[in-house]
Structures are given as C-alpha cells and as structure tokens.
Tab-separated table of C-alpha atoms in Angstrom:
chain	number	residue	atom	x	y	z
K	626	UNK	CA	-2.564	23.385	-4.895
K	627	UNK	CA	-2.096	19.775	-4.958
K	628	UNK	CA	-5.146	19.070	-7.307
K	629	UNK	CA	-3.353	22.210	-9.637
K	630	UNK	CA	0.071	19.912	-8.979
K	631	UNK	CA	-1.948	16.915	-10.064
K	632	UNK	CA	-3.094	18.403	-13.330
K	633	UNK	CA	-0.301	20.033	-14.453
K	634	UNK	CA	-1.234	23.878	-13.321
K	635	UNK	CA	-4.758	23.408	-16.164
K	636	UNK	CA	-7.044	25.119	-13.953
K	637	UNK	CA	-10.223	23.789	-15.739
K	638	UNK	CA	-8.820	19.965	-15.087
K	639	UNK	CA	-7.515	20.575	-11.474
K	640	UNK	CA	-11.215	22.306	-10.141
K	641	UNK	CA	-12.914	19.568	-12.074
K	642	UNK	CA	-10.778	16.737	-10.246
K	643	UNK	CA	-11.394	18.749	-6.683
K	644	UNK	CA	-14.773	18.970	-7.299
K	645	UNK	CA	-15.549	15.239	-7.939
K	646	UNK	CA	-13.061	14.516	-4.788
K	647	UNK	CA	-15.148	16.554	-2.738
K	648	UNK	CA	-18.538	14.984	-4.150
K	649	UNK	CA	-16.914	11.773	-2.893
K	650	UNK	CA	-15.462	12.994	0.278
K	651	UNK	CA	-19.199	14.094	1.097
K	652	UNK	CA	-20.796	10.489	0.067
K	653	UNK	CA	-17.906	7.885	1.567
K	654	UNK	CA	-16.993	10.289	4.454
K	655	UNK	CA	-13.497	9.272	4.826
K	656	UNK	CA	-12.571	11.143	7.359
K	657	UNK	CA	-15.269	9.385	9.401
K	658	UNK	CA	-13.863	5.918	8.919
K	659	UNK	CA	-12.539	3.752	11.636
K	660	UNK	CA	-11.006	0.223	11.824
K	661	UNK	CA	-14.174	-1.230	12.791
K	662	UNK	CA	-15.232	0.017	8.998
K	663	UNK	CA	-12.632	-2.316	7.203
K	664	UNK	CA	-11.998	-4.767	9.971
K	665	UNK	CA	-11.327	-7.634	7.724
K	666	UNK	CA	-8.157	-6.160	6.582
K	667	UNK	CA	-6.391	-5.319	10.067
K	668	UNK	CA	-4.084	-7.879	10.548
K	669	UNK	CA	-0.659	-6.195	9.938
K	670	UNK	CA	-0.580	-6.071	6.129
K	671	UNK	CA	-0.385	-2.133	6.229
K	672	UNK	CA	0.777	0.059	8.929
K	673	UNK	CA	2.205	2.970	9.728
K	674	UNK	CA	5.149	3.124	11.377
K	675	UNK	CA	7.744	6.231	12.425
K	676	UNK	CA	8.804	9.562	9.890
K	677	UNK	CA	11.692	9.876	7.737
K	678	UNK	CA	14.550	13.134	8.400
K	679	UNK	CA	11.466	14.994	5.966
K	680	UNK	CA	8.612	14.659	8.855
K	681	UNK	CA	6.748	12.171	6.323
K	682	UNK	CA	4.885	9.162	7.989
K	683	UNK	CA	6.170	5.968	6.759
K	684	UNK	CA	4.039	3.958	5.337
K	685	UNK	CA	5.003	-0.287	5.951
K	686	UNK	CA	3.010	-2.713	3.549
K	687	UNK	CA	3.696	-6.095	3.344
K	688	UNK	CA	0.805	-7.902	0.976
K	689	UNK	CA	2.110	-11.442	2.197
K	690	UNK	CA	-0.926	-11.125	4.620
K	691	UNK	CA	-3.385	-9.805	1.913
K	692	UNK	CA	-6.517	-12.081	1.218
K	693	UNK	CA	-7.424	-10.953	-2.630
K	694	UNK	CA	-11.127	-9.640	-2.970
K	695	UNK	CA	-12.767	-12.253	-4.504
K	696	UNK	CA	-13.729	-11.423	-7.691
K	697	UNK	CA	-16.915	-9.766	-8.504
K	698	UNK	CA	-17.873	-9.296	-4.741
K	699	UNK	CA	-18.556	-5.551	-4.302
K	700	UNK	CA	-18.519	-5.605	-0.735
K	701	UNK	CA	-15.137	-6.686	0.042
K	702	UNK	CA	-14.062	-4.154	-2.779
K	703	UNK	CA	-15.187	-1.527	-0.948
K	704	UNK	CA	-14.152	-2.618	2.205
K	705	UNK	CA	-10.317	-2.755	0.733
K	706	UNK	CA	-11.422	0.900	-0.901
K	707	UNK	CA	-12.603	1.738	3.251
K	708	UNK	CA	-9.030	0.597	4.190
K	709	UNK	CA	-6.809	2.633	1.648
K	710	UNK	CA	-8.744	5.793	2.899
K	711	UNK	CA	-8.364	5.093	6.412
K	712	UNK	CA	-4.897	4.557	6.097
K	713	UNK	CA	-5.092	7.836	4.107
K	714	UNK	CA	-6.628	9.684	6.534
K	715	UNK	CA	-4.865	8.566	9.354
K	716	UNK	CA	-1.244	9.344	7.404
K	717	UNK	CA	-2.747	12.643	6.780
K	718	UNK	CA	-3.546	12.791	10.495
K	719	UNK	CA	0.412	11.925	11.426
K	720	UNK	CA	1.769	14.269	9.059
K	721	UNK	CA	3.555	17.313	10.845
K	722	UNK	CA	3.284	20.861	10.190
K	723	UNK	CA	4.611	21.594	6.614
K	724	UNK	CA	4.391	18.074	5.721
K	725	UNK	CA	2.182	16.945	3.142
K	726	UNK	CA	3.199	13.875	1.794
K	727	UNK	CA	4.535	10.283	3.206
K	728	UNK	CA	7.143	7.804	2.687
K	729	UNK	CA	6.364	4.054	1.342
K	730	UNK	CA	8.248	0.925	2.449
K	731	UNK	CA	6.702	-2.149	-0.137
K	732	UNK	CA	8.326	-5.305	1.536
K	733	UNK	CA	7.891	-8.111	-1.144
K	734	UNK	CA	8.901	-11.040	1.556
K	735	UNK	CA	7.005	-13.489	1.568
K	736	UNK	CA	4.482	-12.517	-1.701
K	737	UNK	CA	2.823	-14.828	-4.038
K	738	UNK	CA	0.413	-13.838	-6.676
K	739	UNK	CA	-2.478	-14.719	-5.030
K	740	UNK	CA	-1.771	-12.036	-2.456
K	741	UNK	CA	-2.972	-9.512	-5.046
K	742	UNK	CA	-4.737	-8.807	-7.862
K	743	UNK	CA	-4.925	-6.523	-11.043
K	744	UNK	CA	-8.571	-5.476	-9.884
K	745	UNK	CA	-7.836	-4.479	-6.987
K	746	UNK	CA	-4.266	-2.691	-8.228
K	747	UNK	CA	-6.648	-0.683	-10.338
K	748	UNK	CA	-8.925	0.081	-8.036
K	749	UNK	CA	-6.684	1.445	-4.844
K	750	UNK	CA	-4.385	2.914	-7.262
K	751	UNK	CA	-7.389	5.234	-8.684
K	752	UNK	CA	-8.361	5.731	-5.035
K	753	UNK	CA	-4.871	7.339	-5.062
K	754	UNK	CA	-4.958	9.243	-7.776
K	755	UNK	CA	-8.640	11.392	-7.437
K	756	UNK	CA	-8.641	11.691	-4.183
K	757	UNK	CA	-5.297	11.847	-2.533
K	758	UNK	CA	-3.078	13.457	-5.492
K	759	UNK	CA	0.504	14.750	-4.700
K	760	UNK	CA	0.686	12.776	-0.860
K	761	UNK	CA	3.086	10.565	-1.999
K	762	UNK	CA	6.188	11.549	-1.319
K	763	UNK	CA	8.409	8.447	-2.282
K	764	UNK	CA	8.007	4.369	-2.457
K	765	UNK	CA	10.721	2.134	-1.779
K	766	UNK	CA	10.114	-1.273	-3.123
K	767	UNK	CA	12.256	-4.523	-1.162
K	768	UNK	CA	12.774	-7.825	-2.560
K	769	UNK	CA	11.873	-7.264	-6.082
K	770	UNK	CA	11.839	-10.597	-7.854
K	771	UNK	CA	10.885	-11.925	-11.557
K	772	UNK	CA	6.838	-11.405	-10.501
K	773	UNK	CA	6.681	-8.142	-9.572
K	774	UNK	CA	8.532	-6.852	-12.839
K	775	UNK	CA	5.727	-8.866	-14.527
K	776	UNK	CA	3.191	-7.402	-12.612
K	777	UNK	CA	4.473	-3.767	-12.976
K	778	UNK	CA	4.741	-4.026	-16.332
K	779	UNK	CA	0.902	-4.035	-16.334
K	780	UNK	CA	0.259	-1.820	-13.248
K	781	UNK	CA	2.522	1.162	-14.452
K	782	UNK	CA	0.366	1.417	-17.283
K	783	UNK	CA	-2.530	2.690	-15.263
K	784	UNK	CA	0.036	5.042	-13.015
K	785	UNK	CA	0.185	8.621	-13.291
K	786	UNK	CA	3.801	9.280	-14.999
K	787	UNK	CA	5.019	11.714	-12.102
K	788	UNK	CA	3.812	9.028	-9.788
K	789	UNK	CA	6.019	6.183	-11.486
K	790	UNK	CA	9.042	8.879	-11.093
K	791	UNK	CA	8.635	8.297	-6.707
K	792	UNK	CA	8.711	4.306	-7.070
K	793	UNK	CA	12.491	3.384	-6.374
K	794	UNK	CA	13.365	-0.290	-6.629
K	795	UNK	CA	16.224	-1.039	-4.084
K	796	UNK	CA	18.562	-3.737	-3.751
K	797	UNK	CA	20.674	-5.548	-1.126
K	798	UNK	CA	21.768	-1.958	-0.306
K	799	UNK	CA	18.153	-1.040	1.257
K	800	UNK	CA	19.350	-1.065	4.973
K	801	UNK	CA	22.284	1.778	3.765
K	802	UNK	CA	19.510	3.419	1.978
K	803	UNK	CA	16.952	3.299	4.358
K	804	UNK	CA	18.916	4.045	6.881
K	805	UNK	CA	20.347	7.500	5.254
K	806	UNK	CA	16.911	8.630	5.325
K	807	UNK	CA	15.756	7.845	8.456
K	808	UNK	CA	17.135	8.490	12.282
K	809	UNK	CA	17.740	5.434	13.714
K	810	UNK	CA	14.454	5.086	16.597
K	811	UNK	CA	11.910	5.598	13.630
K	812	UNK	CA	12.863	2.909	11.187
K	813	UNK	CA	12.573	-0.498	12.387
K	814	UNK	CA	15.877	-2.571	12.827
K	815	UNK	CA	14.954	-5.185	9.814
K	816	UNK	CA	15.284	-2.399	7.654
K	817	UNK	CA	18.144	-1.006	8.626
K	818	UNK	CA	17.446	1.925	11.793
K	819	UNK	CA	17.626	0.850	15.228
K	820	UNK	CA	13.798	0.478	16.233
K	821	UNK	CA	12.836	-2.670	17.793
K	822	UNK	CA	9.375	-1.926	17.121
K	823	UNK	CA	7.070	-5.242	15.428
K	824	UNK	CA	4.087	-4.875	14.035
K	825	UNK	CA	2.468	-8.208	14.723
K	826	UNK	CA	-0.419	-9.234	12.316
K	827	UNK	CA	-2.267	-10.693	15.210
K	828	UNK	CA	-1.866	-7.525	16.371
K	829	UNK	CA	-4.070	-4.501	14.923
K	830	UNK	CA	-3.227	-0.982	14.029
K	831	UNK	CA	-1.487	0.765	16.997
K	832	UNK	CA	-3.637	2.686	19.150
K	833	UNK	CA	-6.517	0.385	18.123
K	834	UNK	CA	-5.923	-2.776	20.130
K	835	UNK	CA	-8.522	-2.311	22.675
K	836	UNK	CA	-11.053	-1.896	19.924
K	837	UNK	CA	-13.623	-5.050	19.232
K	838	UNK	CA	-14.121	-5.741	15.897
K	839	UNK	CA	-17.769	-5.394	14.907
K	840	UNK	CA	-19.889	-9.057	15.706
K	841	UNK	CA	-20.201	-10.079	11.532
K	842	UNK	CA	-15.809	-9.745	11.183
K	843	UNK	CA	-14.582	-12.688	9.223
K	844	UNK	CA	-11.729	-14.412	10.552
K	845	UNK	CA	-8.993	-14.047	8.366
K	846	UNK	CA	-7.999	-17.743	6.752
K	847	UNK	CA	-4.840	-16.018	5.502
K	848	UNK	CA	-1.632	-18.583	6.169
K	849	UNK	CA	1.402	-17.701	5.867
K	850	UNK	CA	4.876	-19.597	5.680
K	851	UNK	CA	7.351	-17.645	8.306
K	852	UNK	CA	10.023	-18.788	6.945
K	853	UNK	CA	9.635	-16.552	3.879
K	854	UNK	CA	9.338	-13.394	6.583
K	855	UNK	CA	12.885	-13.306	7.154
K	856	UNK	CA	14.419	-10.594	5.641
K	857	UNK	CA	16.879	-11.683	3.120
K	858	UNK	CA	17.195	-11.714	-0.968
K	859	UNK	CA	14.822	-14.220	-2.515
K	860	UNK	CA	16.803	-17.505	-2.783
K	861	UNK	CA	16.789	-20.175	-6.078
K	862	UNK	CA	13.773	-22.374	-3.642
K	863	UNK	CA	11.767	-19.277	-3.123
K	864	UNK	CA	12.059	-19.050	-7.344
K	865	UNK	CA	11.228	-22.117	-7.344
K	866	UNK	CA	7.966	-22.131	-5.330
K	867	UNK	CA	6.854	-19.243	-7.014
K	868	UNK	CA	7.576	-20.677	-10.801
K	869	UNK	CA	4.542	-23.109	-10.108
K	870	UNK	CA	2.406	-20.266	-10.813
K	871	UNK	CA	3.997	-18.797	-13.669
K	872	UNK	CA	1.847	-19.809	-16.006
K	873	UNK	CA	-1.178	-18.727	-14.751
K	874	UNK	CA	0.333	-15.214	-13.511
K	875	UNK	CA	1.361	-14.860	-17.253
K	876	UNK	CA	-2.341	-15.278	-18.522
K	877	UNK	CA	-3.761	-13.234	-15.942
K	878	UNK	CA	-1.475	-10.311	-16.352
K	879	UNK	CA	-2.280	-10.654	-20.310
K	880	UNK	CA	-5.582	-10.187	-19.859
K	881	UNK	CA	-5.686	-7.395	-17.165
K	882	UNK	CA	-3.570	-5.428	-20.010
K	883	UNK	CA	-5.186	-7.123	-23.115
C-alpha cells in the first residue's frame, strides 16, 4: 500500500516502483547490512534515539559530524547509500506494531557547507524515495539559518511534493514543540523532554559498541568546534563565520540547480 500511497493509487506506476525496489532489495541486500558495512560514517552524525506519543522511532541527525563524499569517488557514495539503508532498516526494525513511519529531528548546530553536498542530497534523498516511500512520518528542522534556505531552495526541487508537506521548520519554540509530542524519558533534555541520554560521536550506534570496525576503517579527520554544539539560536559571529563561504555556496548551489 505504501508504493500505491507513493504513486498516487496509479496501479501501473506503484507495481512498477515495487518491482524495481525489490530488484534492488535482492542486489544491495539491505536488510543484511551492519555497521561494519558503512563504518566510516558511525561517529554520532545519525542516530536513533526514543518514539514520539505515535510509536514512531525518532530519528536524530546532526551533519556537523558529516565528512562530504569526495566527489567522484564511488565507493564512499555507496558507503553513505550503505548507511541511509541501515539506518532504514534498523528504524523499520524499532517501529512498533501499527507503526509504519518515523519521526525526524535535523539539528543544524554546528553546520557549515562543507558538511554536505548537493550530490549526495540527491543521492540519499532518491534512496528515500524508491525504496522507502511513505516511512516518513514528519521532519523537524532546528536552527535554520540563511544557508539552509539557500540550500533548500535547490534540494526541494528534487523532493517528492507530499514529502516537502512533513518538513516543518521550527523556531525558538522547538523545546514546547518537541516536547508536546513526545513523553518526557524519550526525547532528550536539549530538546526539550527529560532524557539525559547523549549520543557521543566517539561513541557508535547503541547496541553496537562492542563491535570492531573492520581492519581497512578510515579514521574520521572530521573536527569540530564544540562551542557551536550548544544548543542555542545562531548568533551574529556564527553569521559571520559562515558568510566566508557565501560565495562559493552561492556558485555551487547554482550549478547543482543550473
């Protein structure tokens, strides 16, 4: 039903689309994947983390610890493409009984523009669409600042239109928010519930931490100011720091859409 969701009820699009996702379930084996598949990309950038008063599995991303795929290299794209379905699968795996989607939590702190890119955007987001249509339930987006409205302005183009409809931009209201749709011991306190629960990036995936990664794992040269990981509304010096790439952002975003 979710691939007839997906397509608007047209049966001839919706067994199409379920037929390719099943040609590609059979060839990457999703379902098979585990973190020693996508290693590289373990440190605490994505994570799940409690379930909203709906039973969805909350998603937490926080790109500020994303290294972007260099460009051109194939096998770090399809390690980040191993990731996203891992983290699909495992959501899937944490969803209850009559649950079939999951929540999003996007927090912005601490991003810069080289912490993503539109490739990869493109890439995950059709990921998304083929093979995991109608799971998302809802994304809340924190600390939206002049760069990601440039960004989106690109990335929404490539979006499904019912899937733009579940992205909600909050404000400095996102703890009252948050907090209205969550009991308070499965939302962390930073975002407004009353878990004490931190997801260290040193740390991997919970549940995994007694797992070695596989001997040919790159160590992660990823750096991080921690004083942006506060959680607060981007101040004039954050601007600031982040208007030294303007330029370039603008001509890269130009030509990803041009």
């Amino acid at each position: 039903l979710r691939f007839f969701r997906a397509r608007k009820m047209d049966w001839k699009k919706a067994t199409e689309m379920h037929k390719n996702s099943l040609e590609w379930r059979l060839s990457f084996k999703p379902d098979e994947l585990t973190p020693k598949d996508c290693w590289n990309y373990m440190n605490g950038q994505v994570y799940w983390s409690g379930n909203d008063k709906f039973g969805r599995p909350t998603m937490i991303i926080r790109l500020c610890y994303h290294k972007v795929v260099e460009k051109g290299n194939k096998e770090q794209m399809d390690e980040l493409l191993r990731f996203v379905a891992y983290l699909m699968e495992e959501g899937i795996r944490r969803m209850p009984p009559g649950v079939e989607t999951f929540h999003i939590i996007y927090d912005r702190t601490g991003f810069r523009r080289r912490n993503l890119s539109m490739e990869e955007a493109k890439a995950v987001f059709n990921l998304f669409q083929q093979h995991y249509p109608e799971r998302l339930g809802v994304v809340h987006i924190l600390f939206a600042n002049w760069l990601f409205w440039l960004s989106w302005k690109v990335i929404k183009t490539f979006v499904d239109p019912n899937t733009r409809k579940k992205v909600i931009i909050l404000g400095s209201n996102y703890k009252k928010v948050l907090g209205d749709l969550f009991e308070p011991d499965q939302l962390q306190c930073k975002y407004g519930g009353e878990s004490t629960y931190e997801h260290s990036p040193d740390v991997f995936v919970e549940g995994y931490n007694d797992v070695e990664p596989p001997s040919d794992a790159e160590e992660s040269d990823v750096t991080v100011d921690e004083s942006l990981l506060e959680n607060k509304e981007p101040e004039g010096t954050q601007l600031e720091d982040q208007a030294e790439d303007s330029e370039d952002d603008e001509d890269e975003f130009q030509d990803a859409s041009g």
